Amino acid sequence: MEAPKQFQIDLGNLMAFDCYHLFPSLPSSREELVKECLLKGTELVQAIADTLFNLPSTEDLDGPLVKLPPPTTKLPRSKHLPKPKPPTKWEEFAKKRGIKNRKKDKILYDEQTGTWKRRHGYDRVNDDNDVPIIEAKMTDVPGEDPFAKRQADKKKRVEKQEKNRFQNLREAAKVGALPSNVQLAARALPITGTQAAPKKVSKEELGSVAGMAATATASGGKFDKKLPGEKPARREGKFRKFLPVAEGSGMGSQERLQTQEVLNKLISKNSHEILNINKAVNMYNGKKEKKWRNQQGKSSSTSSKLKPTKKPLKKPFKKGSSNKGSSKKGKST
Amino acid sequence: MMNIKTPKKGRVRRELEKRAPKLVENGKKTLILQGIKTSSVLNAVLTQIYHLKRDSAVRYTRKNENIRPFESGGETSLEFFSLKTDCSLFVFGSHSKKRPDNLIMGRTYDHHIYDLVEVGVENFKTTESFTYDRKLAPKVGSKPFFAFIGEGFESVEELKHLKEVLLDLFRGEVVENLNLAGLDRAYICTAVSSNRVYFTHCALRLKKSGKIVPRMELVEVGPSMDLVVRRHRLPNDDLRKEAMKTAREQPKKKVKNVSEDAVQGKIGKIYIPDQQVGDMALPNKAKGVKRERREAKNKKGANEHISKKLKEDSNNAG
């Protein structure tokens, strides 16, 4: 320790740095290197300790306490400096008008109940629930419930305050001085006016849009070059298949069955409201008679495929009620 | 339109307050994690670093395939983890043929990567391989001494950078009051060549020297390793300037019960709790003793008969 001035000592970090040390000849074996490093290290640590133990100390139960100077080696912060909060609209206004905050008592005398009560919060003075009579005024609109009006007014005031608060927070967020416990999250807006609210696109939606774009080539994206790490495109959306409209057996009759099924479902759901039993019975009887009469008249009916099948197709559009009846009939029997 | 979101529970609010930017920051936390492939050496290195910094470190043990701090796009996941765990230092280990036993140390500013240093680990020796008196083993969270040896730390850019990162990584919390009895560890870093640093961790033994300053003795306790600098990335100047900002004046703690007066000078208020006379412990006030007897005893039993008489009287009355 012939010259401790050689070292740079940062007492705040308990760090010493010997910037002049050069190994005269690099030690050949590792043991020697370690030994030499430890020797030099001891010297440096001793140099720190020399200054450290000479600092004024106070005795404590656990040992002597020393007040360290702030570190001289500058290291970066982990987060930015906190930014000052911009004044709210009210604070600006109050400053302009010279309005100062006065302290108000927490407890007030309530004349209605004759007791002392809190100014705000639960069981407070002039609580809406405690007001039995509101005196009429000249300005009152006849036919209006004063109690309901009082409540509505209060609700409006609360809403207005909430709006103001939000506005002030948004101003603070612009500067980046939002309080740590507040987050402003995006929210869908109830649509007013023409401008749609900018909606945050979800991951799913993005994926499906990208999938659509990827398949918008003649080959349906089959021969497109893939980027490294690109996943196969998500193919979202419905792939509708239409049944053949031409009537027939097998596949041809499915279209009819499908529509019939839907209709049945619809009708049976609130059938108890629709079905007029008397009428249905009458219709059923009438049809039976008609059929019987027809059979009596011409025993052989045409067996062509088109004719009988065309009838029910038209029927649902023109005569809904009869069809309903008939379908019901089909079920009940 | 936006929604105001505030925590519903006090615990969450307090946690958020802890994480908020402050004038005087709390100590930096370290995130220790690894890439898709590691070697046994690297696993040991990461674990030992974690043990050295046990009080302020988070260790992730899963493989992370998306983290490549030096490449663009490879830092997203790392920055997210930094935000999630509130860590502003990270140590990332990866092992490949091109860069075996690779250790990337770095810092973040506002949860974005600030700077990076990549080193290769060689000649690693674990704590277990050293033999020393276990009583000397340094305590978790004690403030370490730092010794940097070699001119390389000033002349070579990479080593200068590495020195700063190592100091930030291991220095622990910035303290104002230091207990001298708690000093028990030192880190020794030696610049062996222009790209190689010998890093070791020692325990301290304070020996009496006859003066105020005890004689220091270093006992190597490990881990020790050679760090071979590979790549490094310095922050750009704007970012550095912003990150180095400090508060001009330290926040003052509110002084309670002390006021200044023009005439009287400094005035202090002292609060004394109410005297609870009724609850005061009296001599000879046992629970079981009846009042009459107690009173009688107070009269020193000089006239015992009277007390008996009194008792009889009271019985009659009842």
XYZ file of C-alpha atoms in Angstrom:
651
model
C 0.000 0.000 0.000
C 2.666 2.415 -0.968
C 0.343 4.683 -2.936
C -3.372 4.438 -2.274
C -3.946 7.449 -4.510
C -3.499 5.194 -7.469
C -6.864 3.618 -6.891
C -10.158 5.089 -7.827
C -12.429 4.462 -4.876
C -16.174 4.731 -5.021
C -17.236 4.468 -1.427
C -20.971 4.495 -2.167
C -20.607 1.229 -4.060
C -17.702 -0.004 -1.918
C -15.803 -0.255 -5.183
C -12.138 0.207 -5.878
C -10.547 0.250 -9.302
C -6.866 -0.061 -10.010
C -6.542 1.160 -13.543
C -2.737 1.077 -13.679
C -2.146 -2.482 -12.762
C -0.493 -4.473 -15.491
C 0.695 -7.984 -15.075
C 4.428 -7.871 -15.568
C 4.266 -11.251 -17.180
C 1.063 -13.167 -17.450
C 1.245 -16.001 -14.925
C 1.712 -19.322 -16.606
C -0.457 -21.502 -14.411
C -3.941 -20.797 -13.218
C -3.079 -21.145 -9.553
C -0.548 -18.391 -9.822
C -3.013 -16.137 -11.560
C -5.634 -16.724 -8.871
C -3.093 -16.104 -6.163
C -1.947 -12.886 -7.684
C -5.509 -11.678 -8.241
C -6.415 -12.380 -4.639
C -3.343 -10.566 -3.419
C -4.132 -7.524 -5.477
C -7.791 -7.784 -4.500
C -6.917 -7.841 -0.823
C -4.893 -4.714 -1.320
C -7.803 -2.945 -2.964
C -10.330 -4.107 -0.400
C -7.987 -2.960 2.330
C -7.820 0.444 0.660
C -11.617 0.716 0.693
C -11.744 -0.446 4.285
C -9.164 2.176 5.269
C -11.468 4.976 4.215
C -14.603 3.178 5.304
C -13.561 2.450 8.869
C -12.345 5.996 9.317
C -15.767 7.446 8.577
C -17.651 8.747 11.611
C -19.734 5.909 12.960
C -22.538 5.501 15.437
C -22.765 2.532 17.700
C -25.744 0.306 17.203
C -26.894 -2.894 18.817
C -25.759 -4.922 15.814
C -22.500 -3.120 15.231
C -21.083 0.218 14.210
C -23.193 2.087 11.652
C -21.508 4.213 9.036
C -23.129 6.794 6.838
C -22.062 6.134 3.249
C -21.633 8.920 0.717
C -23.728 8.618 -2.466
C -22.127 6.483 -5.192
C -19.949 8.327 -7.675
C -20.185 5.745 -10.434
C -23.230 6.731 -12.427
C -25.482 3.842 -13.282
C -28.682 4.096 -15.277
C -32.088 4.220 -13.688
C -34.463 1.339 -14.175
C -37.464 3.537 -14.824
C -37.964 7.105 -15.899
C -38.261 9.938 -13.427
C -41.812 10.438 -12.222
C -43.477 13.201 -14.183
C -45.391 16.002 -12.484
C -49.153 15.709 -12.682
C -50.796 18.417 -14.792
C -53.352 20.536 -12.908
C -56.958 19.508 -13.283
C -59.533 21.787 -14.862
C -60.800 22.744 -11.425
C -57.337 23.454 -10.097
C -56.686 25.733 -13.054
C -59.958 27.514 -12.505
C -59.401 27.837 -8.784
C -55.996 29.312 -9.370
C -57.360 31.850 -11.812
C -60.070 32.904 -9.410
C -57.895 32.691 -6.370
C -60.024 30.051 -4.702
C -58.341 28.335 -1.840
C -59.159 25.089 -0.136
C -60.792 25.441 3.212
C -60.857 22.705 5.722
C -64.349 21.513 6.415
C -65.512 19.717 9.503
C -66.077 16.035 9.090
C -69.128 16.121 11.325
C -72.146 18.373 10.989
C -75.312 18.981 12.972
C -78.335 17.502 11.270
C -81.425 19.552 11.980
C -83.853 16.954 10.770
C -82.842 14.310 13.231
C -81.258 16.618 15.755
C -78.023 14.657 15.874
C -74.466 15.063 14.742
C -73.725 13.220 11.548
C -71.010 12.801 9.003
C -70.780 15.205 6.106
C -70.269 12.492 3.503
C -70.901 8.807 3.134
C -73.195 6.422 4.895
C -75.678 7.918 7.355
C -74.792 11.432 6.384
C -76.487 14.766 6.906
C -79.352 15.441 4.524
C -79.419 11.914 3.266
C -82.008 11.323 0.576
C -83.565 8.545 2.578
C -84.134 10.796 5.566
C -86.006 13.587 3.836
C -89.687 12.992 4.448
C -91.065 16.231 3.026
C -89.821 18.477 0.262
C -91.470 21.862 0.242
C -93.010 22.929 -3.002
C -91.507 25.864 -4.832
C -92.885 28.212 -7.415
C -90.563 26.815 -10.009
C -91.723 23.256 -9.587
C -93.245 21.593 -12.599
C -96.627 20.151 -11.706
C -96.886 16.415 -11.974
C -93.242 15.785 -11.253
C -92.123 13.615 -8.393
C -89.738 15.769 -6.349
C -88.130 12.741 -4.714
C -87.439 11.079 -8.019
C -86.110 14.381 -9.321
C -83.770 14.682 -6.386
C -82.408 11.247 -7.045
C -82.074 11.844 -10.759
C -80.267 15.129 -10.148
C -77.824 13.450 -7.858
C -77.186 10.722 -10.408
C -76.516 13.342 -13.033
C -74.055 15.169 -10.802
C -72.188 11.953 -10.090
C -72.015 11.156 -13.778
C -70.726 14.618 -14.577
C -68.036 14.341 -11.953
C -67.004 10.971 -13.332
C -66.741 12.509 -16.791
C -64.586 15.335 -15.467
C -62.388 12.926 -13.614
C -61.881 10.886 -16.726
C -61.041 13.984 -18.737
C -58.411 15.026 -16.211
C -56.933 11.543 -16.126
C -56.690 11.517 -19.887
C -54.787 14.791 -19.810
C -52.433 13.272 -17.250
C -52.007 10.164 -19.397
C -50.959 12.306 -22.347
C -48.039 13.647 -20.331
C -47.366 10.201 -18.919
C -48.198 11.208 -15.375
C -50.973 8.764 -14.702
C -51.111 7.643 -11.054
C -49.651 4.199 -10.596
C -52.916 2.609 -9.587
C -54.968 3.879 -12.519
C -55.151 2.314 -15.915
C -57.053 3.647 -18.862
C -58.300 0.693 -20.830
C -59.920 0.800 -24.237
C -63.617 0.240 -24.279
C -66.169 -0.068 -27.035
C -68.315 3.003 -27.332
C -72.065 2.966 -27.624
C -72.512 4.178 -31.168
C -73.456 7.824 -31.366
C -73.010 9.850 -34.498
C -71.332 8.548 -37.587
C -67.809 7.932 -36.425
C -67.304 4.398 -35.261
C -65.107 3.960 -32.241
C -61.646 2.654 -33.093
C -61.817 -0.858 -31.823
C -58.799 -2.777 -30.726
C -58.444 -5.728 -33.034
C -58.177 -9.015 -31.237
C -55.583 -11.648 -32.004
C -58.217 -13.982 -33.395
C -59.565 -11.372 -35.744
C -56.119 -10.450 -36.980
C -55.374 -14.090 -37.616
C -58.522 -14.622 -39.609
C -57.956 -11.459 -41.663
C -54.394 -12.522 -42.401
C -55.674 -15.949 -43.384
C -58.173 -14.395 -45.763
C -55.517 -12.191 -47.318
C -53.185 -15.135 -47.727
C -55.758 -17.150 -49.609
C -56.796 -14.311 -51.889
C -54.759 -15.574 -54.827
C -55.730 -17.659 -57.783
C -54.371 -20.769 -56.181
C -55.939 -20.038 -52.827
C -52.528 -19.401 -51.325
C -51.324 -22.871 -52.154
C -48.124 -21.881 -53.951
C -47.276 -18.758 -51.981
C -43.869 -18.463 -50.438
C -43.994 -18.777 -46.678
C -42.046 -16.427 -44.488
C -39.753 -18.084 -41.950
C -41.765 -18.883 -38.878
C -45.074 -18.238 -40.546
C -47.852 -20.475 -39.465
C -50.372 -21.922 -41.889
C -53.106 -19.386 -42.528
C -56.184 -19.655 -40.445
C -59.138 -20.285 -42.643
C -62.074 -18.923 -40.854
C -65.548 -18.354 -42.115
C -68.306 -20.588 -43.264
C -68.079 -22.794 -46.248
C -71.712 -23.139 -47.195
C -72.986 -25.902 -49.266
C -76.297 -25.608 -50.992
C -78.412 -28.616 -51.615
C -79.762 -29.116 -55.127
C -83.022 -27.272 -55.639
C -84.331 -29.692 -58.212
C -86.699 -32.077 -56.599
C -86.056 -35.764 -56.586
C -85.372 -38.675 -54.349
C -82.326 -38.938 -52.100
C -80.285 -35.721 -52.259
C -83.060 -34.023 -54.218
C -85.562 -34.313 -51.415
C -83.205 -33.149 -48.696
C -83.683 -29.494 -49.392
C -87.380 -29.817 -48.763
C -86.828 -31.824 -45.640
C -84.435 -29.236 -44.341
C -86.826 -26.362 -44.698
C -89.592 -28.423 -43.295
C -87.534 -29.256 -40.270
C -86.790 -25.622 -39.620
C -90.378 -24.703 -39.984
C -91.467 -27.475 -37.680
C -89.083 -26.326 -35.074
C -90.289 -22.773 -35.335
C -93.867 -23.698 -35.162
C -93.674 -26.279 -32.463
C -91.812 -23.887 -30.237
C -94.869 -21.805 -29.570
C -97.450 -24.106 -30.934
C -99.657 -23.774 -27.938
C -100.304 -20.196 -28.901
C -100.793 -20.758 -32.572
C -102.904 -23.851 -32.644
C -106.599 -23.282 -32.679
C -107.840 -26.738 -31.902
C -111.333 -26.266 -33.149
C -110.150 -24.975 -36.448
C -107.590 -27.673 -36.770
C -110.104 -30.377 -36.130
C -112.466 -28.870 -38.648
C -109.756 -28.610 -41.233
C -108.639 -32.124 -40.614
C -112.127 -33.439 -40.988
C -112.679 -31.329 -44.108
C -109.514 -32.594 -45.700
C -110.312 -36.144 -44.926
C -113.651 -35.711 -46.532
C -112.126 -34.082 -49.549
C -109.647 -36.849 -49.956
C -112.265 -39.436 -49.630
C -114.342 -37.575 -52.182
C -111.439 -37.318 -54.529
C -110.734 -40.966 -54.237
C -114.317 -41.579 -54.947
C -114.185 -39.321 -58.043
C -110.995 -40.420 -59.757
C -109.350 -43.460 -58.309
C -106.054 -43.107 -60.104
C -103.881 -40.053 -59.456
C -100.865 -39.099 -61.514
C -97.681 -40.539 -60.142
C -95.343 -38.084 -61.827
C -92.646 -36.833 -59.534
C -93.019 -33.177 -60.237
C -96.657 -32.617 -59.579
C -97.231 -33.634 -55.979
C -93.923 -32.279 -54.865
C -94.530 -28.854 -56.299
C -97.530 -28.318 -54.150
C -95.877 -28.265 -50.731
C -93.161 -25.992 -52.027
C -95.657 -23.294 -52.837
C -97.822 -23.854 -49.881
C -95.675 -22.433 -47.075
C -95.527 -19.063 -48.769
C -99.130 -18.696 -49.686
C -101.124 -20.529 -47.111
C -99.120 -20.607 -43.953
C -101.941 -21.409 -41.639
C -103.139 -24.475 -43.456
C -99.684 -25.858 -43.627
C -99.174 -25.293 -39.983
C -102.306 -27.076 -39.254
C -101.337 -29.959 -41.421
C -97.920 -30.251 -39.968
C -99.377 -30.242 -36.530
C -101.747 -32.845 -37.609
C -98.928 -34.977 -38.807
C -97.380 -34.856 -35.423
C -100.476 -35.430 -33.389
C -101.474 -38.542 -35.224
C -63.568 5.717 -25.409
C -61.568 4.572 -22.457
C -62.377 3.000 -19.170
C -60.826 3.901 -15.844
C -59.435 0.810 -14.228
C -58.345 0.885 -10.620
C -57.384 -2.045 -8.456
C -60.159 -3.367 -6.313
C -57.925 -4.546 -3.510
C -55.479 -2.684 -1.349
C -52.802 -5.288 -1.758
C -52.807 -4.839 -5.505
C -52.693 -1.076 -5.174
C -49.716 -1.262 -2.859
C -47.965 -3.621 -5.256
C -48.536 -1.213 -8.132
C -47.222 1.655 -6.062
C -44.053 -0.299 -5.420
C -43.550 -0.702 -9.148
C -44.271 2.883 -10.095
C -41.391 5.143 -11.176
C -39.885 6.916 -8.205
C -37.474 9.753 -7.547
C -35.233 7.489 -5.537
C -35.510 3.999 -6.874
C -35.511 0.771 -4.995
C -32.855 -1.776 -5.846
C -32.883 -3.444 -9.218
C -34.212 -6.950 -9.482
C -32.599 -9.553 -11.687
C -34.270 -11.986 -14.012
C -32.278 -15.134 -14.679
C -33.383 -17.279 -17.599
C -32.130 -19.457 -20.409
C -32.584 -20.171 -24.084
C -33.601 -23.326 -25.834
C -30.338 -25.132 -25.130
C -27.985 -24.918 -22.177
C -24.985 -26.845 -21.034
C -24.426 -28.258 -17.592
C -21.818 -25.556 -16.989
C -24.259 -22.855 -17.894
C -26.979 -24.347 -15.745
C -24.593 -24.266 -12.825
C -23.549 -20.680 -13.602
C -27.134 -19.479 -13.710
C -28.025 -21.258 -10.496
C -24.986 -19.884 -8.697
C -25.701 -16.352 -9.835
C -29.220 -16.851 -8.597
C -27.907 -17.977 -5.221
C -25.601 -14.984 -5.011
C -28.515 -12.657 -5.573
C -31.166 -14.683 -3.909
C -32.905 -11.748 -2.236
C -33.517 -9.824 -5.426
C -33.654 -12.251 -8.283
C -36.227 -14.223 -10.200
C -35.198 -17.488 -11.801
C -37.060 -18.835 -14.801
C -36.242 -22.445 -15.552
C -38.223 -23.046 -18.699
C -36.719 -23.001 -22.160
C -37.334 -19.806 -24.050
C -37.171 -20.228 -27.786
C -38.199 -16.696 -28.645
C -35.473 -14.868 -26.759
C -32.491 -13.678 -28.773
C -31.578 -10.366 -27.192
C -29.164 -9.225 -29.897
C -31.550 -9.817 -32.775
C -34.425 -7.563 -33.638
C -37.700 -9.158 -32.675
C -35.917 -11.465 -30.267
C -36.291 -9.092 -27.340
C -40.087 -8.859 -27.203
C -40.567 -11.800 -24.945
C -37.697 -10.737 -22.701
C -39.118 -7.253 -22.315
C -42.458 -8.743 -21.432
C -40.895 -10.881 -18.725
C -39.053 -7.848 -17.433
C -42.343 -6.000 -17.158
C -44.073 -8.949 -15.571
C -41.495 -9.589 -12.910
C -40.467 -5.934 -12.533
C -36.840 -6.790 -13.163
C -34.466 -4.347 -14.774
C -31.428 -6.579 -14.952
C -31.303 -9.879 -16.729
C -28.916 -12.759 -17.189
C -29.670 -14.984 -20.127
C -27.822 -18.236 -20.781
C -27.656 -20.096 -24.062
C -25.437 -22.723 -25.561
C -24.692 -23.302 -29.223
C -21.932 -24.637 -31.362
C -20.947 -21.167 -32.478
C -21.116 -19.644 -29.017
C -20.667 -22.302 -26.364
C -21.567 -21.438 -22.751
C -22.925 -18.078 -23.712
C -24.068 -15.655 -21.061
C -25.837 -12.434 -21.986
C -26.063 -9.832 -19.264
C -28.060 -6.729 -19.809
C -30.114 -3.983 -18.337
C -33.489 -2.557 -19.197
C -34.775 0.968 -18.981
C -38.523 1.377 -18.711
C -38.739 -2.325 -19.505
C -36.973 -1.913 -22.828
C -33.512 -3.242 -23.438
C -30.926 -0.655 -22.510
C -27.625 -2.414 -23.131
C -26.231 -5.889 -23.602
C -22.964 -7.676 -22.970
C -22.314 -11.167 -24.195
C -19.659 -13.271 -22.544
C -18.515 -16.825 -22.785
C -17.937 -18.716 -19.546
C -14.727 -20.673 -19.174
C -12.903 -22.375 -16.319
C -15.999 -22.304 -14.193
C -15.691 -23.458 -10.605
C -18.713 -23.826 -8.391
C -19.013 -22.870 -4.765
C -19.081 -26.528 -3.815
C -15.628 -27.136 -5.266
C -13.994 -24.723 -2.824
C -13.062 -25.797 0.656
C -13.355 -23.176 3.322
C -14.711 -22.626 6.789
C -18.498 -22.619 6.471
C -18.748 -19.979 9.154
C -17.233 -17.562 6.696
C -19.939 -18.076 4.074
C -21.398 -14.695 3.167
C -24.952 -13.912 4.208
C -27.653 -13.359 1.618
C -28.104 -9.716 0.698
C -24.961 -8.362 2.350
C -23.281 -5.412 0.708
C -20.232 -6.567 -1.249
C -16.856 -4.960 -1.809
C -15.837 -4.603 -5.432
C -12.323 -4.674 -6.767
C -11.547 -4.138 -10.429
C -7.981 -4.804 -11.384
C -6.309 -4.084 -14.668
C -5.992 -1.275 -17.053
C -8.178 -3.094 -19.566
C -11.223 -1.908 -17.683
C -10.453 1.622 -18.782
C -8.832 1.277 -22.157
C -10.923 -1.444 -23.776
C -14.466 -0.413 -24.604
C -15.976 -3.847 -24.082
C -14.362 -4.350 -20.707
C -15.362 -0.895 -19.574
C -18.899 -1.774 -20.428
C -18.641 -5.159 -18.752
C -17.335 -3.527 -15.601
C -20.346 -1.273 -15.392
C -22.778 -4.128 -15.960
C -21.059 -6.375 -13.429
C -21.108 -3.609 -10.870
C -24.789 -2.965 -11.482
C -25.570 -6.653 -11.335
C -23.836 -7.521 -8.087
C -23.588 -4.344 -6.049
C -26.891 -4.934 -4.306
C -28.988 -2.122 -2.978
C -27.688 1.409 -2.623
C -27.642 2.014 1.093
C -27.140 5.098 3.160
C -26.301 3.484 6.457
C -23.953 0.559 6.449
C -23.348 -1.825 9.280
C -19.623 -2.488 9.385
C -20.157 -5.771 11.180
C -22.151 -7.074 8.222
C -19.388 -6.798 5.649
C -18.613 -10.307 4.562
C -18.059 -10.573 0.819
C -16.037 -9.171 -2.049
C -16.075 -9.577 -5.801
C -12.726 -9.484 -7.536
C -12.626 -8.848 -11.267
C -9.322 -8.917 -13.089
C -8.780 -8.014 -16.704
C -6.392 -10.760 -17.739
C -6.220 -9.827 -21.403
C -8.074 -7.446 -23.692
C -11.159 -9.659 -23.811
C -10.861 -11.925 -20.820
C -11.910 -11.165 -17.273
C -11.294 -13.355 -14.282
C -14.257 -13.043 -11.963
C -14.341 -14.483 -8.479
C -16.333 -14.215 -5.312
C -14.557 -14.125 -1.967
C -15.548 -14.123 1.651
C -13.988 -11.588 3.988
C -12.241 -12.297 7.212
C -11.694 -9.273 9.402
C -8.585 -9.660 11.551
C -7.439 -7.505 14.358
C -4.595 -5.233 13.421
C -4.277 -3.122 16.524
C -5.729 -0.087 14.787
C -9.289 0.948 14.009
C -9.125 -0.567 10.573
C -9.100 -4.341 10.721
C -6.844 -6.291 8.433
C -8.772 -7.737 5.527
C -8.239 -11.266 4.411
C -9.896 -12.758 1.352
C -10.971 -16.365 1.200
C -12.109 -17.563 -2.167
C -15.534 -19.151 -1.839
C -16.635 -19.198 -5.446
C -18.128 -19.222 -7.919
C -15.193 -18.206 -10.035
C -14.996 -18.091 -13.799
C -13.376 -16.533 -16.809
C -15.602 -14.248 -18.804
C -14.626 -13.928 -22.449
C -16.316 -10.935 -23.998
C -18.053 -11.676 -27.296
C -20.616 -9.155 -28.485
C -21.839 -6.067 -26.743
C -24.294 -3.323 -27.445
C -24.141 0.105 -25.857
C -27.217 2.257 -25.468
C -27.588 5.156 -27.865
C -26.739 8.557 -26.494
C -30.266 9.888 -26.107
C -31.336 6.869 -24.128
C -28.253 7.002 -21.974
C -28.788 10.656 -21.248
C -32.353 10.041 -20.211
C -31.521 7.009 -18.095
C -28.774 8.826 -16.227
C -31.078 11.582 -15.027
C -31.358 11.928 -11.304
C -33.605 13.980 -9.129
C -32.109 17.355 -8.352
C -33.267 17.379 -4.786
C -33.975 14.375 -2.689
C -37.531 14.054 -1.507
C -37.840 15.359 2.001
C -39.472 13.311 4.647
C -42.275 15.104 6.408
C -41.170 16.175 9.858
C -43.930 15.724 12.357
C -44.474 17.611 15.593
C -41.693 20.094 15.022
C -42.449 23.674 14.117
C -40.509 26.869 13.823
C -41.526 29.978 15.664
C -40.133 33.441 15.059
C -39.908 34.270 18.711
C -39.408 30.962 20.417
C -37.417 29.239 17.745
C -37.867 25.529 17.286
C -40.887 24.072 19.011
C -41.491 20.403 19.513
C -44.729 18.767 20.470
C -44.723 15.770 22.745
C -47.705 13.527 23.086
C -48.228 11.709 26.335
C -50.924 9.081 26.516
C -53.691 9.465 29.076
C -52.885 8.255 32.512
C -55.057 5.270 33.167
C -55.359 5.677 36.888
C -58.097 3.083 37.265
C -56.058 0.368 35.570
C -52.854 1.059 37.416
C -51.340 -1.925 39.142
C -51.662 -1.450 42.880
C -49.691 -3.311 45.467
C -51.560 -6.196 47.056
C -54.355 -6.073 44.602
C -55.023 -9.680 43.929
C -58.192 -10.685 42.190
C -59.339 -13.152 44.765
C -59.025 -10.872 47.748
C -62.195 -9.182 48.821
C -62.300 -5.481 49.280
C -62.777 -5.557 52.996
C -59.817 -7.788 53.542
C -57.739 -5.722 51.233
C -58.597 -2.607 53.081
C -57.890 -4.328 56.307
C -54.563 -5.430 55.068
C -53.828 -1.890 54.050
C -54.379 -0.858 57.616
C -51.532 -3.214 58.389
C -53.677 -5.570 60.353
C -53.247 -3.414 63.441
C -56.870 -3.629 64.344
C -57.916 -6.962 62.951
C -61.037 -7.202 65.036
C -62.605 -4.232 63.469
C -62.275 -5.685 60.061
C -63.959 -8.884 61.157
C -66.725 -6.897 62.640
C -67.068 -5.010 59.396
C -67.404 -8.213 57.534
C -70.117 -9.449 59.788
C -71.928 -6.206 59.343
C -71.805 -6.484 55.627
C -73.105 -10.044 55.808
C -76.048 -8.924 57.858
C -76.811 -6.231 55.420
C -76.822 -8.682 52.542
